[in-house]
Amino acid sequence: MERDEIKIWLKSIRKNHAWLAEQCCASIHSINGWLSSGKKITPARQAQIARLMEQYPAVNSDSLILDAPENTLVLTADASTFDAWNEAASREGKLLRQWACDVLTEQASKKE
């Protein structure tokens, strides 16, 4: 994983180094080191960032997911709603994608 790839991805999803630091439970100094000064990103951190890149896919200027597979559900939310969803997922120790699938599945299986 190249640092330029991470920078482009962050820009695409409109997030910054501080957000990445929070998601990785790392210091902003570490993130800046990885992305700006050439500090090596450990394989464990690379895997963590790769999972985030899957969870938050890069979007084009029309806000459409690039190369979305068939049967893809795209949810659009403002920043505060997105953050609330992400916090709920984090409380359950899940990625947002898995949390959303679980919530939707639970709701669909509820009997009235």
Coordinates of C-alpha atoms in Angstrom, one line a residue:
M1 CA 0.0 0.0 0.0
E2 CA 1.5 3.3 -1.1
R3 CA 1.1 6.5 0.9
D4 CA -0.2 8.4 -2.2
E5 CA -3.0 5.8 -2.5
I6 CA -4.0 6.5 1.1
K7 CA -3.9 10.3 0.5
I8 CA -6.0 10.1 -2.6
W9 CA -8.5 7.8 -0.8
L10 CA -8.8 10.2 2.2
K11 CA -9.4 13.1 -0.2
S12 CA -12.0 11.1 -2.1
I13 CA -14.0 10.3 1.1
R14 CA -13.5 13.9 2.4
K15 CA -11.6 12.8 5.5
N16 CA -8.3 14.1 7.0
H17 CA -5.3 12.8 8.9
A18 CA -7.0 13.4 12.2
W19 CA -9.9 11.2 11.2
L20 CA -7.6 8.4 10.1
A21 CA -5.7 8.7 13.4
E22 CA -9.0 8.3 15.3
Q23 CA -10.0 5.3 13.2
C24 CA -6.6 3.7 13.7
C25 CA -6.3 4.6 17.4
A26 CA -3.0 6.2 16.5
S27 CA -1.6 9.7 17.1
I28 CA -1.9 12.4 14.4
H29 CA 1.9 12.5 14.6
S30 CA 2.1 8.9 13.5
I31 CA -0.4 9.5 10.6
N32 CA 1.6 12.5 9.5
G33 CA 4.8 10.5 9.7
W34 CA 3.3 7.7 7.5
L35 CA 1.8 10.0 4.9
S36 CA 4.2 12.9 4.8
S37 CA 7.7 12.1 6.1
G38 CA 8.1 8.6 4.8
K39 CA 7.9 6.7 8.1
K40 CA 7.2 3.1 7.4
I41 CA 3.6 1.9 7.9
T42 CA 3.6 -1.5 9.7
P43 CA 1.9 -4.4 8.1
A44 CA -0.7 -4.5 10.9
R45 CA -1.6 -0.8 10.3
Q46 CA -1.6 -1.4 6.5
A47 CA -4.2 -4.1 7.1
Q48 CA -6.2 -1.8 9.3
I49 CA -6.2 1.0 6.7
A50 CA -7.1 -1.6 4.0
R51 CA -10.2 -2.6 6.0
L52 CA -11.1 1.1 6.3
M53 CA -10.7 1.6 2.6
E54 CA -13.1 -1.3 2.0
Q55 CA -15.6 0.1 4.6
Y56 CA -15.3 3.7 3.1
P57 CA -15.0 3.2 -0.7
A58 CA -13.6 6.0 -2.8
V59 CA -16.3 7.9 -4.6
N60 CA -16.2 9.9 -7.8
S61 CA -17.3 13.5 -8.2
D62 CA -21.0 12.3 -8.6
S63 CA -20.8 10.5 -5.3
L64 CA -21.4 7.1 -6.8
I65 CA -19.4 4.1 -5.7
L66 CA -16.9 3.2 -8.3
D67 CA -17.2 -0.4 -9.7
A68 CA -20.0 -1.3 -7.3
P69 CA -20.9 -5.0 -7.6
E70 CA -24.5 -6.1 -8.5
N71 CA -26.9 -6.1 -5.5
T72 CA -25.1 -3.2 -3.8
L73 CA -27.0 -1.0 -1.5
V74 CA -25.7 2.6 -1.3
L75 CA -26.7 4.7 1.6
T76 CA -26.1 8.5 1.6
A77 CA -26.0 10.4 4.8
D78 CA -25.0 13.8 6.1
A79 CA -21.8 13.9 8.2
S80 CA -23.6 13.9 11.6
T81 CA -25.8 10.9 10.7
F82 CA -22.8 9.0 9.2
D83 CA -20.8 9.7 12.4
A84 CA -23.7 8.5 14.6
W85 CA -23.9 5.3 12.5
N86 CA -20.1 4.8 12.8
E87 CA -20.2 5.4 16.5
A88 CA -23.0 2.8 17.0
A89 CA -21.0 0.3 14.9
S90 CA -17.8 1.0 17.0
R91 CA -19.7 0.5 20.2
E92 CA -20.5 -3.0 19.0
G93 CA -16.9 -3.6 17.8
K94 CA -18.1 -3.8 14.1
L95 CA -17.2 -2.1 10.9
L96 CA -20.0 0.2 9.7
R97 CA -20.8 -2.0 6.8
Q98 CA -21.3 -5.1 9.0
W99 CA -23.3 -3.1 11.6
A100 CA -25.6 -1.7 8.8
C101 CA -26.2 -5.2 7.4
D102 CA -26.9 -6.6 10.9
V103 CA -29.4 -3.7 11.6
L104 CA -31.2 -4.1 8.3
T105 CA -31.4 -7.9 8.7
E106 CA -32.7 -7.6 12.2
Q107 CA -35.3 -5.1 11.2
A108 CA -36.4 -7.2 8.2
S109 CA -36.9 -10.3 10.3
K110 CA -39.0 -8.5 13.0
K111 CA -42.5 -9.7 13.1
E112 CA -45.3 -7.1 13.7

